[in-house]
Short mmCIF file of C-alpha atoms and ligand atoms in Angstrom, two decimals:
data_model
loop_
_atom_site.label_atom_id
_atom_site.label_comp_id
_atom_site.label_asym_id
_atom_site.label_seq_id
_atom_site.Cartn_x
_atom_site.Cartn_y
_atom_site.Cartn_z
CA MET A 1 5.86 -7.21 32.79
CA ALA A 2 6.20 -3.69 34.26
CA ASN A 3 7.59 -0.78 32.24
CA THR A 4 10.46 -1.94 30.09
CA ILE A 5 12.90 0.06 27.99
CA LEU A 6 14.41 -1.91 25.15
CA VAL A 7 17.57 -0.54 23.54
CA GLY A 8 20.07 -1.62 20.92
CA ALA A 9 23.42 -2.32 22.60
CA GLN A 10 25.53 -2.01 19.46
CA TRP A 11 25.25 -0.03 16.19
CA GLY A 12 21.57 -0.66 15.40
CA ASP A 13 19.86 -3.60 13.65
CA GLU A 14 20.45 -5.85 16.65
CA GLY A 15 17.09 -7.57 16.13
CA LYS A 16 15.07 -5.15 18.28
CA GLY A 17 11.95 -5.61 16.14
CA LYS A 18 11.93 -9.35 16.67
CA ILE A 19 12.46 -9.07 20.44
CA ILE A 20 9.86 -6.28 20.75
CA ASP A 21 7.35 -8.53 18.99
CA VAL A 22 8.11 -11.33 21.44
CA LEU A 23 7.90 -9.08 24.51
CA THR A 24 4.73 -7.34 23.29
CA GLU A 25 2.80 -10.47 24.18
CA SER A 26 2.96 -9.40 27.83
CA ALA A 27 2.75 -5.63 27.27
CA ASP A 28 -0.29 -3.40 26.87
CA ILE A 29 1.31 -0.47 25.06
CA VAL A 30 4.38 -0.16 22.84
CA VAL A 31 5.97 3.29 22.42
CA ARG A 32 8.55 4.62 19.97
CA THR A 33 10.38 7.52 21.58
CA GLN A 34 13.14 8.66 19.20
CA GLY A 35 14.46 8.40 15.68
CA GLY A 36 12.29 8.39 12.59
CA ASN A 37 11.92 6.31 9.48
CA ASN A 38 15.67 5.80 9.40
CA ALA A 39 14.79 2.78 11.56
CA GLY A 40 13.87 -0.55 9.99
CA HIS A 41 12.57 -3.16 12.43
CA THR A 42 11.92 -6.60 10.99
CA VAL A 43 9.31 -8.99 12.39
CA LEU A 44 8.63 -12.39 10.87
CA ILE A 45 5.26 -13.94 11.65
CA GLY A 46 4.74 -17.28 10.01
CA LYS A 47 6.04 -16.72 6.51
CA THR A 48 5.11 -13.04 6.40
CA LYS A 49 7.86 -10.47 6.86
CA TYR A 50 6.95 -7.02 8.16
CA VAL A 51 9.39 -4.10 8.24
CA LEU A 52 8.34 -1.25 10.55
CA HIS A 53 9.92 2.20 10.24
CA LEU A 54 7.87 4.62 12.35
CA ILE A 55 5.02 2.54 13.70
CA PRO A 56 5.89 0.51 16.81
CA SER A 57 6.41 -3.19 16.12
CA GLY A 58 3.67 -3.89 18.69
CA ILE A 59 1.09 -3.03 16.01
CA LEU A 60 1.34 -6.62 14.76
CA ARG A 61 -0.29 -7.97 17.94
CA PRO A 62 -4.04 -7.30 17.95
CA GLY A 63 -5.36 -5.48 21.00
CA LYS A 64 -2.13 -3.67 21.83
CA LYS A 65 -1.94 0.11 21.80
CA CYS A 66 0.92 1.78 19.96
CA VAL A 67 2.29 5.26 20.49
CA ILE A 68 4.63 7.40 18.40
CA GLY A 69 6.02 9.64 21.12
CA ASN A 70 7.06 13.27 21.19
CA GLY A 71 10.74 12.41 20.70
CA VAL A 72 10.20 10.85 17.27
CA VAL A 73 10.59 12.84 14.03
CA ILE A 74 7.76 11.97 11.66
CA ASP A 75 7.83 12.09 7.88
CA PRO A 76 4.05 12.33 7.29
CA ILE A 77 4.27 10.94 3.75
CA GLY A 78 6.47 8.05 4.92
CA LEU A 79 4.05 7.35 7.76
CA ILE A 80 1.06 7.22 5.42
CA GLU A 81 2.91 4.83 3.10
CA GLU A 82 3.63 2.65 6.10
CA LEU A 83 -0.01 2.74 7.24
CA ASP A 84 -1.20 1.82 3.74
CA GLY A 85 1.38 -0.97 3.51
CA LEU A 86 0.21 -2.47 6.81
CA ARG A 87 -3.44 -2.26 5.82
CA LYS A 88 -2.64 -4.08 2.57
CA MET A 89 -1.10 -6.80 4.71
CA LYS A 90 -4.36 -6.94 6.72
CA VAL A 91 -2.91 -5.37 9.87
CA LYS A 92 -5.52 -3.35 11.74
CA VAL A 93 -4.42 0.23 12.39
CA ASN A 94 -7.24 2.38 13.70
CA GLY A 95 -8.08 3.08 17.29
CA ASN A 96 -4.81 1.39 18.34
CA LEU A 97 -2.34 4.01 17.07
CA PHE A 98 -1.66 7.29 18.88
CA ILE A 99 0.67 10.01 17.57
CA SER A 100 2.09 12.75 19.77
CA GLU A 101 1.01 16.30 19.00
CA THR A 102 4.50 17.52 19.74
CA ALA A 103 6.46 15.09 17.57
CA HIS A 104 8.45 17.09 15.01
CA LEU A 105 7.96 16.78 11.26
CA VAL A 106 10.44 15.71 8.64
CA LEU A 107 9.75 17.90 5.61
CA PRO A 108 11.08 17.71 2.03
CA TYR A 109 13.81 20.30 2.66
CA HIS A 110 15.18 18.11 5.47
CA ARG A 111 15.57 15.17 3.13
CA GLU A 112 17.10 17.37 0.43
CA LEU A 113 19.55 18.96 2.91
CA ASP A 114 20.50 15.54 4.29
CA GLU A 115 21.42 14.46 0.78
CA GLN A 116 23.25 17.70 -0.10
CA ARG A 117 25.31 17.70 3.09
CA GLU A 118 26.39 14.12 2.47
CA ILE A 119 27.47 15.00 -1.07
CA LEU A 120 29.43 18.00 0.22
CA LYS A 121 31.20 15.85 2.83
CA GLY A 122 32.47 13.56 0.09
CA LYS A 123 34.66 10.82 1.54
CA HIS A 124 33.97 12.13 5.04
CA LYS A 125 30.25 11.44 4.70
CA ILE A 126 28.29 9.85 7.57
CA GLY A 127 26.48 7.38 5.36
CA THR A 128 23.04 8.51 6.54
CA THR A 129 19.80 6.88 5.46
CA LYS A 130 18.96 10.16 3.65
CA ARG A 131 15.62 10.32 5.43
CA GLY A 132 16.22 13.91 6.59
CA ILE A 133 16.72 12.89 10.22
CA GLY A 134 19.71 15.14 11.05
CA PRO A 135 18.24 18.32 9.56
CA ALA A 136 14.84 17.66 11.23
CA TYR A 137 16.38 17.27 14.69
CA GLY A 138 18.58 20.28 13.85
CA ASP A 139 15.48 22.40 13.32
CA LYS A 140 14.00 21.06 16.56
CA ALA A 141 17.08 22.18 18.51
CA ALA A 142 17.18 25.50 16.65
CA ARG A 143 13.49 26.02 17.50
CA THR A 144 12.56 26.32 13.84
CA GLY A 145 10.82 22.96 13.56
CA LEU A 146 7.19 22.23 12.73
CA ARG A 147 5.26 19.68 14.74
CA MET A 148 2.28 17.37 14.29
CA ILE A 149 0.08 19.90 16.06
CA ASP A 150 1.02 22.45 13.37
CA LEU A 151 0.39 19.99 10.53
CA ILE A 152 -3.22 19.47 11.61
CA ASN A 153 -3.91 23.21 11.89
CA PRO A 154 -4.21 24.41 8.25
CA GLU A 155 -3.77 28.16 8.84
CA ARG A 156 -0.83 27.80 11.15
CA PHE A 157 0.80 25.15 8.95
CA GLU A 158 0.51 27.42 5.90
CA ARG A 159 2.09 30.36 7.69
CA LEU A 160 4.97 28.39 9.24
CA LEU A 161 5.69 26.29 6.17
CA LYS A 162 5.88 29.40 3.97
CA MET A 163 8.58 30.90 6.20
CA ARG A 164 10.54 27.68 6.43
CA ILE A 165 10.47 26.99 2.69
CA LYS A 166 11.58 30.53 1.97
CA GLU A 167 14.63 30.18 4.20
CA ASN A 168 15.48 26.64 3.17
CA ASN A 169 15.20 27.44 -0.53
CA GLU A 170 18.03 29.97 -0.07
CA VAL A 171 20.15 27.22 1.48
CA LEU A 172 19.23 24.74 -1.24
CA LYS A 173 20.13 27.28 -3.91
CA ALA A 174 23.53 27.77 -2.27
CA PHE A 175 24.07 24.00 -2.57
CA GLY A 176 23.13 24.24 -6.26
CA ALA A 177 19.98 22.20 -5.59
CA LYS A 178 16.48 22.83 -6.90
CA PRO A 179 14.30 25.03 -4.67
CA LEU A 180 10.96 23.63 -3.47
CA SER A 181 7.54 24.83 -4.57
CA PHE A 182 5.55 25.97 -1.54
CA ASN A 183 2.22 25.22 -3.26
CA ARG A 184 3.18 21.65 -4.08
CA VAL A 185 4.56 20.87 -0.62
CA PHE A 186 1.65 22.56 1.12
CA ALA A 187 -0.98 20.66 -0.86
CA GLU A 188 0.70 17.30 -0.32
CA TYR A 189 1.31 17.78 3.41
CA ARG A 190 -2.10 19.28 4.09
CA ALA A 191 -3.67 16.16 2.66
CA ALA A 192 -1.35 14.08 4.82
CA GLY A 193 -2.38 16.15 7.85
CA ASP A 194 -6.05 15.35 7.21
CA ARG A 195 -5.27 11.63 7.04
CA LEU A 196 -3.19 11.62 10.21
CA LYS A 197 -5.38 13.93 12.30
CA PRO A 198 -7.52 11.17 13.83
CA PHE A 199 -4.40 9.60 15.37
CA VAL A 200 -2.93 12.80 16.83
CA THR A 201 -3.36 13.32 20.56
CA ASN A 202 -1.68 14.32 23.81
CA THR A 203 0.27 11.09 24.30
CA VAL A 204 1.95 12.29 27.51
CA VAL A 205 -1.41 12.58 29.27
CA MET A 206 -2.60 9.33 27.69
CA LEU A 207 0.50 7.38 28.85
CA ASP A 208 0.19 8.83 32.34
CA ARG A 209 -3.46 7.75 32.56
CA GLU A 210 -2.73 4.29 31.18
CA GLY A 211 0.23 3.87 33.52
CA ARG A 212 -1.88 4.79 36.56
CA ASN A 213 -4.44 2.23 35.45
CA GLY A 214 -1.75 -0.43 35.58
CA ALA A 215 -0.78 -0.74 31.90
CA ASN A 216 2.55 -2.38 31.13
CA ILE A 217 4.47 -0.16 28.76
CA LEU A 218 7.24 -1.33 26.44
CA PHE A 219 9.54 1.35 25.03
CA GLU A 220 10.87 0.38 21.61
CA GLY A 221 14.32 1.84 21.09
CA ALA A 222 15.49 2.59 17.57
CA GLN A 223 19.08 2.62 16.29
CA GLY A 224 21.67 1.56 18.87
CA THR A 225 23.90 2.82 21.67
CA PHE A 226 26.85 3.76 19.46
CA LEU A 227 24.61 5.79 17.16
CA ASP A 228 23.51 7.94 20.13
CA ILE A 229 24.07 11.67 19.57
CA ASP A 230 25.81 11.98 22.98
CA HIS A 231 27.25 8.53 23.66
CA GLY A 232 27.94 7.24 20.17
CA THR A 233 30.85 7.52 17.78
CA TYR A 234 30.19 11.19 16.98
CA PRO A 235 29.90 12.47 14.24
CA PHE A 236 29.13 9.01 12.81
CA VAL A 237 25.86 8.82 14.74
CA THR A 238 22.19 9.59 14.31
CA SER A 239 20.65 12.75 15.76
CA SER A 240 18.71 11.46 18.76
CA ASN A 241 19.35 9.85 22.14
CA THR A 242 19.12 6.17 21.31
CA THR A 243 20.12 5.21 24.85
CA ALA A 244 17.68 4.47 27.67
CA GLY A 245 17.28 8.09 28.81
CA GLY A 246 15.72 8.88 25.45
CA ALA A 247 12.74 6.73 26.39
CA CYS A 248 11.83 9.18 29.18
CA THR A 249 12.37 12.43 27.32
CA GLY A 250 10.84 11.02 24.15
CA SER A 251 7.61 9.89 25.84
CA GLY A 252 7.11 12.07 28.90
CA VAL A 253 7.10 9.01 31.16
CA ALA A 254 9.25 9.85 34.18
CA PRO A 255 12.45 7.92 35.06
CA HIS A 256 11.10 6.56 38.36
CA ARG A 257 8.32 4.80 36.44
CA MET A 258 10.77 2.66 34.50
CA ASP A 259 11.30 -0.83 35.89
CA ARG A 260 13.90 -2.50 33.72
CA VAL A 261 16.15 -2.06 30.71
CA VAL A 262 16.64 -4.82 28.17
CA GLY A 263 19.63 -4.56 25.84
CA VAL A 264 19.46 -6.34 22.51
CA MET A 265 22.71 -7.42 20.87
CA LYS A 266 23.74 -9.71 18.07
CA ALA A 267 26.10 -12.60 18.77
CA TYR A 268 28.48 -10.72 16.48
CA THR A 269 28.64 -7.05 15.39
CA THR A 270 27.22 -5.16 12.43
CA ARG A 271 27.16 -1.54 11.37
CA VAL A 272 25.68 0.22 8.36
CA GLY A 273 27.09 3.60 7.33
CA GLU A 274 30.53 5.09 7.98
CA GLY A 275 32.59 5.36 11.17
CA PRO A 276 34.94 3.15 13.16
CA LEU A 277 34.18 -0.54 13.77
CA PRO A 278 37.27 -2.07 15.41
CA THR A 279 36.25 -5.74 15.03
CA GLU A 280 35.22 -5.44 11.37
CA ASN A 281 36.14 -8.60 9.50
CA ALA A 282 35.77 -9.31 5.79
CA GLU A 283 35.48 -13.08 6.20
CA ILE A 284 32.55 -12.83 8.60
CA ALA A 285 30.90 -10.27 6.31
CA ASP A 286 31.33 -12.50 3.24
CA MET A 287 29.98 -15.51 5.12
CA LEU A 288 26.86 -13.69 6.37
CA HIS A 289 26.18 -11.95 3.06
CA ALA A 290 26.52 -15.28 1.22
CA MET A 291 23.76 -16.62 3.52
CA GLY A 292 21.60 -13.68 2.32
CA ARG A 293 21.83 -12.01 5.73
CA GLU A 294 22.84 -8.56 6.93
CA PHE A 295 21.39 -6.27 4.31
CA GLY A 296 19.81 -3.07 5.67
CA ALA A 297 16.05 -3.21 6.33
CA THR A 298 15.62 0.48 5.39
CA THR A 299 18.16 1.09 2.62
CA GLY A 300 19.11 -2.42 1.48
CA ARG A 301 22.81 -1.56 1.93
CA PRO A 302 25.06 -4.50 2.89
CA ARG A 303 25.91 -4.17 6.58
CA ARG A 304 29.53 -4.16 7.69
CA CYS A 305 30.16 -7.17 9.94
CA GLY A 306 32.67 -8.18 12.58
CA TRP A 307 33.31 -10.17 15.75
CA PHE A 308 31.43 -9.50 18.99
CA ASP A 309 32.91 -6.48 20.77
CA SER A 310 32.47 -6.82 24.52
CA VAL A 311 34.25 -3.53 25.27
CA ALA A 312 31.47 -1.80 23.36
CA THR A 313 28.61 -3.80 24.90
CA ARG A 314 30.01 -3.29 28.42
CA HIS A 315 29.94 0.44 27.71
CA ALA A 316 26.34 0.02 26.53
CA THR A 317 25.43 -1.68 29.81
CA MET A 318 26.86 1.31 31.65
CA VAL A 319 25.17 4.14 29.76
CA ASN A 320 21.80 2.40 29.47
CA GLY A 321 21.71 0.64 32.83
CA ILE A 322 20.99 -2.64 31.05
CA ASP A 323 19.58 -5.26 33.44
CA GLU A 324 18.87 -8.02 30.96
CA LEU A 325 20.33 -9.05 27.65
CA ALA A 326 18.67 -10.56 24.60
CA VAL A 327 21.24 -12.06 22.23
CA THR A 328 20.03 -12.53 18.66
CA ASN A 329 21.43 -14.19 15.56
CA LEU A 330 23.28 -16.87 17.46
CA ASP A 331 22.61 -19.12 14.45
CA GLY A 332 24.79 -16.80 12.32
CA LEU A 333 27.85 -18.33 13.97
CA ASP A 334 26.81 -21.99 13.55
CA THR A 335 29.47 -22.73 10.93
CA VAL A 336 32.39 -20.81 12.44
CA GLU A 337 35.22 -23.02 13.72
CA THR A 338 36.89 -20.51 16.03
CA ILE A 339 34.87 -17.55 17.27
CA LYS A 340 36.65 -14.40 18.38
CA VAL A 341 35.42 -11.91 20.98
CA CYS A 342 37.04 -8.53 21.51
CA ILE A 343 37.95 -8.09 25.20
CA GLY A 344 40.08 -4.95 24.97
CA TYR A 345 41.65 -2.52 22.52
CA ARG A 346 45.25 -1.63 21.90
CA ILE A 347 46.69 1.53 20.39
CA GLY A 348 50.47 1.11 20.11
CA MET A 349 51.64 0.04 23.59
CA ASN A 350 48.50 1.32 25.38
CA ARG A 351 45.60 -0.90 26.34
CA TYR A 352 42.05 0.42 26.58
CA ASP A 353 39.22 -1.31 28.43
CA TYR A 354 36.66 1.29 27.42
CA VAL A 355 35.55 3.03 24.25
CA PRO A 356 37.72 6.13 23.77
CA ASN A 357 35.83 9.37 23.14
CA ASP A 358 38.35 10.59 20.57
CA ILE A 359 36.96 9.29 17.29
CA GLU A 360 40.42 9.20 15.70
CA ALA A 361 41.74 7.14 18.61
CA PHE A 362 38.74 4.80 18.33
CA GLY A 363 39.51 4.41 14.63
CA LYS A 364 43.04 3.28 15.54
CA CYS A 365 41.96 0.72 18.14
CA VAL A 366 43.21 -2.79 17.42
CA PRO A 367 41.08 -5.45 19.12
CA ILE A 368 42.53 -7.86 21.66
CA TYR A 369 40.68 -11.13 21.13
CA ALA A 370 39.71 -14.13 23.22
CA GLU A 371 38.87 -17.25 21.23
CA PHE A 372 35.98 -19.66 21.67
CA PRO A 373 35.59 -23.04 19.96
CA GLY A 374 32.64 -23.06 17.56
CA TRP A 375 29.78 -25.55 18.04
CA LEU A 376 29.56 -26.40 14.32
CA ARG A 377 25.94 -27.49 14.62
CA GLU A 378 22.70 -25.91 13.48
CA THR A 379 20.91 -24.10 16.30
CA HIS A 380 17.77 -22.80 14.54
CA ASN A 381 15.62 -25.65 15.84
CA ALA A 382 16.57 -25.13 19.49
CA ARG A 383 13.61 -24.04 21.65
CA ARG A 384 15.01 -24.57 25.14
CA TRP A 385 18.35 -23.69 26.71
CA LYS A 386 19.29 -27.33 26.96
CA ASP A 387 18.65 -27.85 23.21
CA LEU A 388 21.65 -25.62 22.46
CA PRO A 389 25.09 -27.19 21.98
CA ALA A 390 27.22 -26.87 25.15
CA ARG A 391 29.72 -24.67 23.30
CA ALA A 392 26.95 -22.30 22.20
CA ARG A 393 25.73 -22.04 25.79
CA SER A 394 29.28 -21.29 27.00
CA TYR A 395 29.68 -18.64 24.31
CA LEU A 396 26.39 -16.95 25.24
CA LYS A 397 27.23 -17.01 28.94
CA ALA A 398 30.67 -15.56 28.25
CA ILE A 399 29.48 -12.64 26.12
CA ALA A 400 26.74 -11.79 28.62
CA GLU A 401 29.20 -11.89 31.49
CA LEU A 402 31.72 -9.75 29.58
CA SER A 403 28.90 -7.30 28.81
CA GLY A 404 28.01 -7.10 32.50
CA ALA A 405 24.32 -8.06 32.47
CA LYS A 406 22.07 -11.08 32.83
CA LEU A 407 21.24 -13.15 29.75
CA THR A 408 17.48 -13.72 29.60
CA ILE A 409 16.73 -14.33 25.91
CA ALA A 410 18.64 -16.11 23.14
CA SER A 411 17.35 -15.95 19.59
CA VAL A 412 18.21 -18.57 16.97
CA GLY A 413 16.13 -17.36 14.03
CA PRO A 414 13.95 -14.48 12.87
CA SER A 415 10.58 -15.96 13.85
CA ARG A 416 8.71 -15.79 17.16
CA GLU A 417 9.16 -19.48 17.87
CA GLN A 418 12.94 -19.31 17.50
CA THR A 419 13.30 -17.71 20.91
CA ILE A 420 14.78 -19.26 24.03
CA PHE A 421 13.89 -17.81 27.44
CA LEU A 422 16.30 -18.41 30.29
P1 LIG B 501 16.34 -3.97 14.30
O1 LIG B 501 16.52 -2.73 13.52
O2 LIG B 501 17.15 -4.00 15.55
O3 LIG B 501 14.90 -4.30 14.54
O4 LIG B 501 16.93 -5.16 13.39
P2 LIG B 501 16.66 -5.38 11.82
O5 LIG B 501 15.28 -5.89 11.64
O6 LIG B 501 17.07 -4.18 11.06
O7 LIG B 501 17.75 -6.48 11.50
C1 LIG B 501 17.79 -7.69 12.20
C2 LIG B 501 17.67 -8.83 11.19
O8 LIG B 501 17.95 -10.04 11.85
C3 LIG B 501 16.28 -8.98 10.61
O9 LIG B 501 16.38 -9.45 9.31
C4 LIG B 501 15.64 -10.03 11.52
O10 LIG B 501 14.59 -10.75 10.89
C5 LIG B 501 16.82 -10.90 11.78
N1 LIG B 501 16.84 -11.67 13.03
C6 LIG B 501 16.54 -11.26 14.28
N2 LIG B 501 16.87 -12.21 15.17
C7 LIG B 501 17.40 -13.22 14.45
C8 LIG B 501 17.98 -14.47 14.80
O11 LIG B 501 18.09 -14.84 15.95
N3 LIG B 501 18.43 -15.25 13.77
C9 LIG B 501 18.34 -14.88 12.47
N4 LIG B 501 18.77 -15.72 11.54
N5 LIG B 501 17.82 -13.69 12.12
C10 LIG B 501 17.38 -12.89 13.10
P1 LIG B 502 17.35 0.52 13.50
O1 LIG B 502 16.32 1.13 14.40
C1 LIG B 502 21.32 0.87 11.78
C2 LIG B 502 22.76 4.89 10.84
C3 LIG B 502 22.98 5.25 9.39
C4 LIG B 502 24.16 6.18 9.52
C5 LIG B 502 23.83 6.93 10.82
C6 LIG B 502 23.14 8.27 10.60
O2 LIG B 502 16.81 -0.25 12.38
O3 LIG B 502 18.39 -0.20 14.29
P2 LIG B 502 20.64 8.93 9.90
O4 LIG B 502 19.86 8.62 8.68
O5 LIG B 502 20.02 8.48 11.17
O6 LIG B 502 21.07 10.36 9.98
O7 LIG B 502 22.02 8.09 9.73
O8 LIG B 502 22.98 6.08 11.55
N1 LIG B 502 21.40 4.39 11.18
C7 LIG B 502 21.13 3.12 11.45
N2 LIG B 502 21.91 2.02 11.42
N3 LIG B 502 20.04 0.77 12.19
C8 LIG B 502 19.25 1.86 12.26
O9 LIG B 502 18.02 1.82 12.80
C9 LIG B 502 19.79 3.10 11.84
N4 LIG B 502 19.28 4.35 11.76
C10 LIG B 502 20.30 5.13 11.37
O10 LIG B 502 23.29 4.12 8.61
O11 LIG B 502 25.32 5.46 9.74
MG1 LIG B 503 17.03 -2.15 11.59
#
């Protein structure tokens, strides 16, 4: 399979978990390289649904190694809950999980600050997952963060945590929030450190060794292109590089070792949280929500929904270097008579064929649509390209062509079997 970076080409929740699970069959190692437990990646195996937040989705395939890379921010308590949840579901997590020593920690003051900042922003809030992601990456950039290697060293952890809690308690008090008790946090996180210690290692050296021995590595992107801290709809973004470059910096695997980039996108668009979404459409949202679909895997919030936006996905192809596209949730459009696809934006008399950087301008963009006749047939039983209705095939070809990359996978349902390879 060679080394493959998989990224979300839209606003997250594109179905990356499902496609990772499918691709893991021919990989040896799956690596998460950015984000934290703000991510929620759903994999359906048989009738069992798994939702992964920090642990790579590859963990569900026995014999595969999984790495949480240096670019990830780890909430140790969240990670332990996830480990326990998987074990309860009879998933083996032992010698197959490796956690980077240099991954930064999400600590209780990060979660509290995330919440307080959102409250202060009022109607201008970002709509974060409140997992403390922004403040944790903020500390990393400010060089005041604590890392896994600190967590597993009791003396150093005690000293650093004491300083950080002291400073952050002043900030929390200014927000009118309750300060944290050092003793309580220290005891809880020390215990977490002991549990996680066996997994912690130098993952950069490990990935280099594995790569030289011929391992195929799959890089599991979290979030999506337009949530990228540099290339997304700032400030309505997450705090990491969700685009392909993040896979290199977040793992220590060099760019020249990457062989291909797969972009995952839904056959329509969704977004959870605030910020512009030009093709947002209430009818599509009502239809999908009525089917019980498009509720957040991490927070349960209903996702905002809209038509496919090819201006956005073309931009995603550019910034990620997407070679191949996996289109998911085709079946979500089975009952739609006329399907719209955004092929450009208009602001007043001006036409835009790219995503404007000015967030206010992006908020004013009115989509220019092309229309496609719906296939009005169920697709969830299709297993081969030729099983799909001709109109569904034309639609898929059109959105891939507009996005500027080659269509290689179409997904017609959440399970492994509901996957069509081209
Ligand atoms: P991720 O964050 O990109 O991994 O995506 P999520 O798991 O948050 O959300 C995608 C949702 O779509 C999950 O509920 C998946 O089980 C589901 N899903 C993925 N592909 C398909 C598909 O082709 N059809 C249907 N019906 N559901 C899908
Ligand atoms: P996966 O990996 C969809 C969104 C939040 C919010 C913004 C900032 O499942 O695709 P944060 O908590 O990161 O500071 O929130 O980013 N967001 C996601 N949206 N899928 C995700 O992950 C997301 N992770 C964060 O809703 O708008
Ligand atoms: Mg998700």
